[in-house]
CSV table of C-alpha atoms and ligand atoms in Angstrom, one decimal:
chain,number,residue,atom,x,y,z
A,1,MET,CA,-0.3,0.2,-0.1
A,2,LYS,CA,1.0,4.0,-0.8
A,3,THR,CA,2.9,5.7,1.8
A,4,TYR,CA,2.5,9.5,2.5
A,5,LYS,CA,4.7,12.4,3.6
A,6,ALA,CA,2.8,14.8,5.9
A,7,ALA,CA,3.8,18.2,7.4
A,8,VAL,CA,1.8,20.0,10.1
A,9,ILE,CA,1.8,24.4,10.0
A,10,GLY,CA,0.8,25.9,13.0
A,11,LEU,CA,1.8,24.3,16.4
A,12,SER,CA,-0.8,24.9,19.0
A,13,HIS,CA,-2.5,22.7,21.1
A,14,ILE,CA,-5.1,21.2,18.6
A,15,SER,CA,-2.4,20.8,16.5
A,16,GLN,CA,0.4,18.9,18.9
A,17,ALA,CA,-1.5,17.9,22.2
A,18,ARG,CA,-0.3,14.9,23.0
A,19,SER,CA,-2.8,12.5,25.3
A,20,PRO,CA,-0.7,10.2,28.2
A,21,SER,CA,-2.6,7.1,26.7
A,22,PRO,CA,-0.6,4.3,25.0
A,23,LEU,CA,0.4,5.4,21.7
A,24,SER,CA,-0.7,2.1,20.0
A,25,LEU,CA,-4.2,3.3,20.7
A,26,PRO,CA,-5.4,5.8,18.5
A,27,SER,CA,-6.2,8.8,20.7
A,28,VAL,CA,-10.1,10.3,20.1
A,29,ASP,CA,-12.0,11.4,23.1
A,30,PRO,CA,-11.4,13.1,25.3
A,31,MET,CA,-8.9,15.6,24.5
A,32,PRO,CA,-6.7,16.0,24.1
A,33,ARG,CA,-6.5,14.7,20.3
A,34,SER,CA,-4.6,16.4,17.9
A,35,HIS,CA,-3.4,16.7,14.0
A,36,VAL,CA,0.2,15.1,15.7
A,37,ALA,CA,-1.7,12.4,17.2
A,38,ALA,CA,-3.1,11.3,14.3
A,39,TYR,CA,-0.5,11.3,12.4
A,40,ALA,CA,1.1,9.1,14.6
A,41,GLY,CA,-2.1,6.9,14.8
A,42,HIS,CA,-1.7,6.3,11.3
A,43,PRO,CA,0.0,3.4,9.7
A,44,ARG,CA,0.8,4.9,6.3
A,45,VAL,CA,1.5,8.4,7.3
A,46,THR,CA,4.7,9.5,8.2
A,47,LEU,CA,5.5,13.4,9.7
A,48,VAL,CA,7.9,14.7,8.0
A,49,GLY,CA,8.1,18.2,8.2
A,50,ALA,CA,6.3,20.3,11.3
A,51,CYS,CA,6.5,24.4,11.0
A,52,ASP,CA,6.0,27.5,13.5
A,53,LEU,CA,7.0,30.8,13.6
A,54,MET,CA,7.1,31.0,17.2
A,55,PRO,CA,10.5,28.6,18.9
A,56,ALA,CA,8.3,28.1,22.0
A,57,ALA,CA,5.9,25.9,20.0
A,58,ILE,CA,8.9,23.9,18.2
A,59,ASP,CA,10.5,23.3,21.9
A,60,ARG,CA,6.9,21.7,22.8
A,61,PHE,CA,7.3,19.4,19.4
A,62,ASN,CA,10.7,18.5,20.9
A,63,ALA,CA,10.3,17.7,24.0
A,64,THR,CA,6.5,16.0,23.3
A,65,TRP,CA,7.4,14.0,20.0
A,66,ARG,CA,10.6,13.2,19.6
A,67,ASP,CA,10.0,9.6,20.7
A,68,VAL,CA,6.9,8.9,17.8
A,69,HIS,CA,7.9,11.1,15.1
A,70,PRO,CA,12.1,11.0,15.4
A,71,ALA,CA,13.0,12.0,11.8
A,72,THR,CA,10.5,15.1,11.5
A,73,ARG,CA,12.5,18.3,10.9
A,74,MET,CA,11.3,21.5,12.4
A,75,TYR,CA,10.8,24.5,10.5
A,76,THR,CA,9.8,28.5,10.9
A,77,ASP,CA,8.8,29.1,7.3
A,78,TYR,CA,6.2,27.0,5.7
A,79,ARG,CA,7.0,27.8,1.7
A,80,GLU,CA,10.9,26.4,2.7
A,81,MET,CA,9.3,23.3,4.1
A,82,LEU,CA,7.3,22.6,1.3
A,83,ASP,CA,9.9,23.3,-1.0
A,84,LYS,CA,12.3,21.0,0.8
A,85,GLU,CA,10.3,18.1,1.7
A,86,LYS,CA,7.3,17.7,-1.0
A,87,PRO,CA,4.6,16.9,1.5
A,88,ASP,CA,1.7,14.6,0.4
A,89,ILE,CA,-1.1,16.1,3.0
A,90,VAL,CA,-0.4,19.3,4.8
A,91,SER,CA,-2.5,20.5,8.3
A,92,VAL,CA,-2.8,24.2,8.3
A,93,ILE,CA,-3.2,24.6,12.4
A,94,THR,CA,-3.1,28.5,12.3
A,95,PRO,CA,-5.4,31.0,13.5
A,96,ASP,CA,-8.7,31.5,11.5
A,97,ASP,CA,-7.3,34.7,9.4
A,98,ARG,CA,-4.4,33.3,8.2
A,99,HIS,CA,-5.9,30.2,6.7
A,100,ALA,CA,-6.5,31.3,3.4
A,101,ASP,CA,-3.5,32.6,1.8
A,102,ILE,CA,-1.5,29.4,3.4
A,103,VAL,CA,-4.5,26.7,2.2
A,104,VAL,CA,-3.7,28.9,-1.9
A,105,ASN,CA,-0.2,28.4,-1.4
A,106,VAL,CA,-0.2,24.9,-0.5
A,107,ALA,CA,-3.0,23.9,-3.1
A,108,ASN,CA,-0.7,26.0,-5.9
A,109,ALA,CA,2.8,24.2,-4.1
A,110,GLY,CA,1.2,21.1,-6.0
A,111,VAL,CA,0.0,19.4,-2.4
A,112,ALA,CA,-2.1,16.5,-3.1
A,113,GLY,CA,-4.4,16.7,0.7
A,114,ILE,CA,-5.7,19.6,2.8
A,115,TRP,CA,-6.8,19.1,6.2
A,116,CYS,CA,-7.3,22.7,7.4
A,117,GLU,CA,-8.9,23.3,10.7
A,118,LYS,CA,-12.3,25.4,11.3
A,119,PRO,CA,-13.7,27.8,10.5
A,120,ILE,CA,-12.3,27.8,6.4
A,121,ALA,CA,-11.6,31.7,6.7
A,122,THR,CA,-12.9,34.8,8.3
A,123,THR,CA,-14.3,36.4,5.4
A,124,LEU,CA,-16.9,35.0,2.1
A,125,ALA,CA,-14.2,36.3,-0.5
A,126,ASP,CA,-11.1,34.5,1.5
A,127,ALA,CA,-13.3,31.1,1.1
A,128,ASP,CA,-14.0,31.9,-2.2
A,129,ARG,CA,-10.4,32.3,-3.6
A,130,MET,CA,-9.3,28.9,-1.3
A,131,ILE,CA,-12.0,26.6,-3.4
A,132,GLU,CA,-11.3,28.0,-6.7
A,133,ALA,CA,-7.4,27.3,-5.1
A,134,VAL,CA,-8.3,23.8,-4.7
A,135,GLU,CA,-10.4,23.4,-7.0
A,136,ARG,CA,-7.8,24.4,-9.8
A,137,ASN,CA,-5.6,22.5,-8.6
A,138,GLY,CA,-7.6,18.9,-7.7
A,139,THR,CA,-6.3,19.1,-4.3
A,140,ALA,CA,-8.2,16.8,-2.1
A,141,MET,CA,-9.0,19.4,1.0
A,142,THR,CA,-11.1,19.2,4.3
A,143,VAL,CA,-12.8,21.1,7.2
A,144,SER,CA,-11.9,20.4,10.8
A,145,HIS,CA,-15.5,20.7,11.6
A,146,THR,CA,-14.8,17.3,13.9
A,147,ARG,CA,-18.3,15.6,14.4
A,148,ARG,CA,-19.1,15.0,10.4
A,149,TRP,CA,-16.5,12.0,11.8
A,150,MET,CA,-18.8,11.3,14.4
A,151,PRO,CA,-20.8,7.7,13.3
A,152,LEU,CA,-23.1,9.3,16.1
A,153,TYR,CA,-24.1,11.9,13.8
A,154,HIS,CA,-24.6,9.9,10.7
A,155,LYS,CA,-26.9,7.8,12.6
A,156,ALA,CA,-29.0,10.8,13.6
A,157,ARG,CA,-28.6,12.3,10.0
A,158,GLU,CA,-30.2,8.2,9.0
A,159,LEU,CA,-33.0,9.5,11.2
A,160,VAL,CA,-34.0,12.2,8.6
A,161,ARG,CA,-32.8,10.8,5.5
A,162,ASP,CA,-35.1,7.3,5.8
A,163,LYS,CA,-38.1,9.2,7.4
A,164,THR,CA,-38.0,6.5,10.0
A,165,TYR,CA,-39.8,9.1,12.4
A,166,GLY,CA,-41.3,11.1,9.3
A,167,GLU,CA,-40.2,14.4,8.1
A,168,LEU,CA,-37.7,16.8,10.0
A,169,LYS,CA,-39.7,19.4,11.2
A,170,VAL,CA,-37.4,21.3,13.6
A,171,LEU,CA,-34.0,21.6,15.4
A,172,THR,CA,-33.3,22.6,18.8
A,173,ALA,CA,-30.0,23.4,19.8
A,174,THR,CA,-28.1,24.8,23.1
A,175,MET,CA,-24.6,25.2,24.0
A,176,TYR,CA,-23.6,26.1,27.1
A,177,TYR,CA,-20.1,26.5,27.8
A,178,ALA,CA,-18.1,29.0,29.0
A,179,ARG,CA,-16.4,29.2,25.9
A,180,ALA,CA,-19.8,29.7,23.7
A,181,MET,CA,-18.1,31.4,21.6
A,182,LEU,CA,-19.6,31.5,18.0
A,183,PHE,CA,-17.0,31.3,15.8
A,184,ARG,CA,-14.5,29.4,18.2
A,185,ASN,CA,-17.2,26.7,18.9
A,186,GLY,CA,-20.7,27.9,17.6
A,187,THR,CA,-19.0,27.0,13.9
A,188,HIS,CA,-19.1,22.9,15.5
A,189,ILE,CA,-22.9,23.1,15.9
A,190,PHE,CA,-24.1,25.4,13.1
A,191,ASP,CA,-21.9,23.2,10.9
A,192,MET,CA,-24.1,19.9,12.5
A,193,LEU,CA,-27.0,22.0,12.0
A,194,CYS,CA,-26.6,22.0,8.4
A,195,PHE,CA,-25.8,18.3,8.5
A,196,LEU,CA,-28.8,17.1,10.2
A,197,ALA,CA,-31.0,19.9,8.4
A,198,ASP,CA,-29.6,18.3,5.1
A,199,ALA,CA,-31.0,21.1,2.8
A,200,ARG,CA,-29.5,24.9,2.1
A,201,PRO,CA,-29.6,27.5,5.0
A,202,GLU,CA,-31.9,30.4,3.5
A,203,TRP,CA,-32.3,33.1,5.6
A,204,LEU,CA,-32.4,33.7,10.0
A,205,ILE,CA,-32.2,35.9,12.4
A,206,ALA,CA,-30.1,36.7,15.6
A,207,GLU,CA,-28.4,38.7,18.2
A,208,LEU,CA,-25.3,38.4,20.0
A,209,GLU,CA,-24.4,38.3,23.5
A,210,ASP,CA,-25.2,41.4,25.8
A,211,GLY,CA,-22.6,44.2,25.5
A,212,PHE,CA,-21.2,43.3,21.5
A,213,ASP,CA,-22.7,45.9,19.2
A,214,GLY,CA,-20.3,46.6,18.0
A,215,PHE,CA,-18.9,43.4,16.9
A,216,ASP,CA,-19.1,43.4,13.2
A,217,ARG,CA,-16.1,41.9,12.1
A,218,TYR,CA,-14.6,38.7,13.0
A,219,ARG,CA,-11.1,39.0,13.2
A,220,GLY,CA,-10.3,35.7,13.5
A,221,ASP,CA,-7.1,35.6,16.0
A,222,GLY,CA,-8.3,31.9,17.3
A,223,GLY,CA,-10.0,32.9,19.9
A,224,ASN,CA,-8.2,32.1,22.8
A,225,GLU,CA,-9.5,34.6,24.7
A,226,ILE,CA,-13.1,33.8,25.8
A,227,SER,CA,-14.6,37.7,26.1
A,228,SER,CA,-13.0,38.5,22.3
A,229,GLU,CA,-15.5,37.0,20.7
A,230,PRO,CA,-19.5,36.7,21.2
A,231,SER,CA,-22.2,33.9,22.1
A,232,ALA,CA,-25.2,34.0,19.7
A,233,ASN,CA,-28.8,32.8,19.2
A,234,ALA,CA,-30.0,32.1,16.0
A,235,TYR,CA,-33.2,31.1,14.5
A,236,ILE,CA,-32.7,29.6,10.7
A,237,LYS,CA,-35.1,28.7,8.1
A,238,PHE,CA,-33.3,25.9,5.4
A,239,ALA,CA,-34.6,25.5,1.7
A,240,ASN,CA,-36.5,22.1,3.1
A,241,GLY,CA,-38.9,23.7,5.4
A,242,VAL,CA,-36.7,22.6,8.4
A,243,ARG,CA,-36.7,25.5,11.3
A,244,ALA,CA,-33.7,25.3,13.2
A,245,ASN,CA,-31.7,27.4,16.7
A,246,LEU,CA,-29.4,27.5,18.4
A,247,MET,CA,-29.1,28.8,22.0
A,248,MET,CA,-26.1,29.7,23.1
A,249,GLN,CA,-24.9,30.7,26.7
A,250,LYS,CA,-21.4,31.0,28.0
A,251,SER,CA,-21.7,29.4,31.7
A,252,ASN,CA,-19.9,27.0,33.4
A,253,ASN,CA,-21.6,24.2,31.6
A,254,LEU,CA,-20.2,21.8,29.4
A,255,THR,CA,-23.2,20.6,27.6
A,256,ASN,CA,-24.6,20.4,23.9
A,257,VAL,CA,-27.9,19.1,23.2
A,258,ILE,CA,-29.4,19.3,19.8
A,259,GLU,CA,-33.2,18.0,19.4
A,260,MET,CA,-34.8,17.0,16.2
A,261,VAL,CA,-38.0,17.4,16.2
A,262,PHE,CA,-39.5,14.9,13.1
A,263,GLU,CA,-43.5,14.1,12.2
A,264,ASN,CA,-43.9,11.5,14.9
A,265,GLY,CA,-41.3,11.5,17.0
A,266,VAL,CA,-38.2,13.2,18.8
A,267,ALA,CA,-34.2,12.4,19.1
A,268,ARG,CA,-32.0,14.1,21.1
A,269,ILE,CA,-28.6,13.8,20.6
A,270,VAL,CA,-26.8,14.7,24.0
A,271,GLY,CA,-23.6,15.7,24.5
A,272,ASP,CA,-21.8,14.3,21.3
A,273,GLY,CA,-22.8,10.5,23.0
A,274,GLN,CA,-26.2,9.7,23.0
A,275,ILE,CA,-29.3,10.1,21.0
A,276,ILE,CA,-32.0,9.2,23.0
A,277,ILE,CA,-35.4,8.4,20.7
A,278,ASN,CA,-39.1,9.6,21.9
A,279,ARG,CA,-42.1,7.7,19.5
A,280,VAL,CA,-45.6,9.1,19.2
A,281,ASP,CA,-47.1,6.2,18.1
A,282,GLY,CA,-46.6,3.6,21.2
A,283,GLY,CA,-43.6,2.3,20.1
A,284,PRO,CA,-40.9,1.7,22.0
A,285,SER,CA,-38.7,4.5,23.3
A,286,THR,CA,-35.0,4.1,22.3
A,287,SER,CA,-31.8,5.4,23.6
A,288,THR,CA,-28.7,4.7,20.9
A,289,ARG,CA,-24.9,5.6,23.0
A,290,SER,CA,-22.0,6.3,20.5
A,291,ALA,CA,-18.7,3.4,20.9
A,292,ILE,CA,-17.2,6.7,22.3
A,293,SER,CA,-19.5,7.1,24.8
A,294,ILE,CA,-20.0,2.9,25.8
A,295,ALA,CA,-15.6,3.6,26.1
A,296,GLN,CA,-15.7,6.0,28.2
A,297,THR,CA,-18.3,4.7,30.5
A,298,LEU,CA,-15.8,1.6,30.6
A,299,GLY,CA,-12.6,3.8,31.6
A,300,HIS,CA,-11.2,2.7,28.2
A,301,GLU,CA,-11.4,6.5,26.6
A,302,ASP,CA,-9.0,5.7,23.5
A,303,TRP,CA,-9.8,3.3,22.0
A,304,VAL,CA,-12.4,4.6,19.2
A,305,ALA,CA,-11.4,6.2,15.9
A,306,ASP,CA,-13.0,8.9,14.8
A,307,ARG,CA,-12.6,12.7,14.7
A,308,GLU,CA,-9.4,13.1,14.2
A,309,LEU,CA,-7.7,9.9,13.1
A,310,GLY,CA,-11.5,9.5,11.1
A,311,ILE,CA,-10.3,12.6,9.0
A,312,LEU,CA,-6.8,12.1,8.4
A,313,SER,CA,-8.4,8.1,6.8
A,314,GLU,CA,-10.4,9.7,4.8
A,315,ILE,CA,-8.0,12.0,3.1
A,316,VAL,CA,-5.7,9.1,3.0
A,317,HIS,CA,-8.5,7.3,1.5
A,318,ALA,CA,-9.5,10.1,-0.7
A,319,LEU,CA,-5.9,9.8,-2.4
A,320,ASP,CA,-5.6,6.2,-2.7
A,321,THR,CA,-8.5,6.5,-4.7
A,322,GLY,CA,-8.2,10.1,-7.0
A,323,THR,CA,-11.4,11.2,-5.5
A,324,LYS,CA,-12.5,14.2,-3.0
A,325,PRO,CA,-13.0,14.0,0.6
A,326,MET,CA,-17.0,13.9,1.4
A,327,LEU,CA,-17.8,14.7,4.9
A,328,SER,CA,-16.6,17.9,5.1
A,329,PRO,CA,-15.7,19.3,2.1
A,330,PRO,CA,-14.4,23.6,1.4
A,331,ARG,CA,-17.8,23.9,-0.1
A,332,ALA,CA,-20.0,23.1,3.2
A,333,ALA,CA,-17.5,24.4,5.4
A,334,ARG,CA,-18.3,28.2,3.5
A,335,GLN,CA,-21.9,27.3,3.5
A,336,THR,CA,-20.6,27.2,7.4
A,337,LEU,CA,-19.1,30.3,7.4
A,338,SER,CA,-21.9,31.9,5.6
A,339,ILE,CA,-24.2,31.3,8.1
A,340,LEU,CA,-21.7,32.7,11.0
A,341,LEU,CA,-21.5,36.0,9.3
A,342,ALA,CA,-24.8,36.5,8.6
A,343,ILE,CA,-25.4,36.4,12.5
A,344,LEU,CA,-23.2,39.3,12.9
A,345,GLU,CA,-25.3,41.3,9.9
A,346,SER,CA,-28.1,40.2,11.4
A,347,HIS,CA,-27.1,41.8,14.7
A,348,ALA,CA,-26.0,44.8,13.5
A,349,LYS,CA,-29.3,45.5,11.5
A,350,GLY,CA,-31.4,45.1,14.5
A,351,ASN,CA,-32.1,41.7,14.8
A,352,ALA,CA,-33.2,41.5,11.0
A,353,ARG,CA,-33.7,38.9,8.9
A,354,VAL,CA,-30.6,38.1,6.7
A,355,THR,CA,-30.3,36.0,3.1
A,356,ILE,CA,-27.9,33.4,3.9
A,357,ASP,CA,-25.0,33.4,1.1
A,358,ALA,CA,-25.3,29.5,1.1
A,359,GLY,CA,-23.2,29.4,-2.1
A,360,PRO,CA,-23.7,26.8,-5.0
A,361,ALA,CA,-26.6,24.4,-4.8
A,362,SER,CA,-24.7,21.3,-5.1
A,363,ILE,CA,-23.6,21.8,-1.3
A,364,ALA,CA,-27.0,20.3,0.4
A,365,SER,CA,-25.3,19.9,3.8
B,1,LIG,N1,-11.0,21.6,15.5
B,1,LIG,C1,-11.2,21.7,16.9
B,1,LIG,O1,-11.8,21.5,17.7
B,1,LIG,C2,-10.3,23.2,17.1
B,1,LIG,C3,-9.7,23.3,18.4
B,1,LIG,C4,-9.0,24.6,18.6
B,1,LIG,C5,-8.6,25.5,17.4
B,1,LIG,N2,-8.9,25.3,16.5
B,1,LIG,C6,-8.7,25.9,15.2
B,1,LIG,O2,-7.2,25.5,15.0
B,1,LIG,C7,-6.5,26.9,14.6
B,1,LIG,C8,-5.5,27.6,15.5
B,1,LIG,O3,-5.9,27.9,16.7
B,1,LIG,P1,-5.5,28.0,18.2
B,1,LIG,O4,-5.9,28.2,18.6
B,1,LIG,O5,-4.8,26.7,18.3
B,1,LIG,O6,-4.5,28.7,17.5
B,1,LIG,P2,-2.9,30.1,18.3
B,1,LIG,O7,-3.4,30.9,18.0
B,1,LIG,O8,-3.3,29.3,19.7
B,1,LIG,O9,-1.6,28.5,17.7
B,1,LIG,C9,-2.2,28.7,16.2
B,1,LIG,C10,-0.4,28.7,16.2
B,1,LIG,O10,0.0,29.0,14.5
B,1,LIG,C11,1.3,29.8,14.7
B,1,LIG,N3,1.3,30.5,13.2
B,1,LIG,C12,1.0,31.7,12.7
B,1,LIG,N4,0.9,31.8,11.6
B,1,LIG,C13,1.8,30.6,11.2
B,1,LIG,C14,3.0,30.7,10.0
B,1,LIG,N5,2.2,31.5,8.9
B,1,LIG,N6,3.9,29.3,9.8
B,1,LIG,C15,3.6,29.1,10.8
B,1,LIG,N7,3.0,29.1,12.0
B,1,LIG,C16,2.2,29.5,11.9
B,1,LIG,C17,1.4,30.5,15.5
B,1,LIG,O11,2.8,30.5,16.3
B,1,LIG,C18,0.6,29.5,16.6
B,1,LIG,O12,1.6,28.9,17.6
B,1,LIG,C19,-7.9,28.0,14.2
B,1,LIG,O13,-8.3,28.1,13.1
B,1,LIG,C20,-8.8,27.5,15.6
B,1,LIG,O14,-10.0,27.4,15.1
B,1,LIG,C21,-9.8,23.6,16.2
């Protein structure tokens, strides 16, 4: 089987955190998971290069990963790294406003696969030039909206597609975290609402957290500081008639719940670990737990491969087969970004109804 050379640009926590568990077990949940851990866990990918502007980040890599990635060469200039290492796959893990130039340059350099962190960019213009570059170069690019690789969410979407309980009518989501920030973490849940609604978002009305009235542009500085970004509440209409809302609240809880209201039942996805279904036809209520949630209960958190290792596996599959990753393509990530930006616009216009620039019709979810 073909093997692939990989490189990472940006060496922060999500890039290079290492789980204390044995490395023979793919580290997937709970955190820390990371790009470098996924490269360690995939038998057909070798991490040949890693790059950061900051010496301290490079020192952290050397202190944390040398036993596992002994031959990885370190760089402070990613163009030099691309030139010397000629990687097949590149991770882009820089702050959000620095994804675009790097992705365009990596695609133009002829790299076959790109694994870009979320949100894809901070403006639609940036997202569009990234999409143009990867489509022109035939690059297999995917964006780290990680729940798209969790089997539990695919099970939930099957309920929509199979109409098991009739048509989906409403999605109600809540996100109560200390770090319930619109772009930093909200992007994951808004992306999931698109995935589950299985249709284009058409319009929304929204408001931002109190005290953020002047927040009309996201600078994309990485979101490390909670007060740098608001939470938001939004109501979205999808093209297939589904209505969705998300209530975000910065609080000392750690829960996200998505309730899916069908004609003949309600499915509740709780904390990424469980789907609880209540039927209205008298049939038994059921509960499905994800493999990860079962593993956590048993105290074996690290055995199930999804999220980061799943993302890498999909890129490898795309390179093996000459196809493109399907689960989180750049056009779907652009659609999610267009929701986040429409939320800012709605708030700035006094909670007005705003049409969502959802891009081409070919991206349904
Ligand atoms: N998928 C997830 O759940 C998840 C979690 C955390 C962060 N993220 C995303 O990861 C990305 C990074 O976020 P962060 O908070 O870790 O950022 P950060 O600001 O803490 O770190 C980014 C790193 O990139 C480096 N960098 C910036 N420009 C560079 C360049 N041109 N070449 C090489 N290195 C460069 C910086 O020196 C820094 O070390 C963001 O897009 C963020 O949204 C995703």
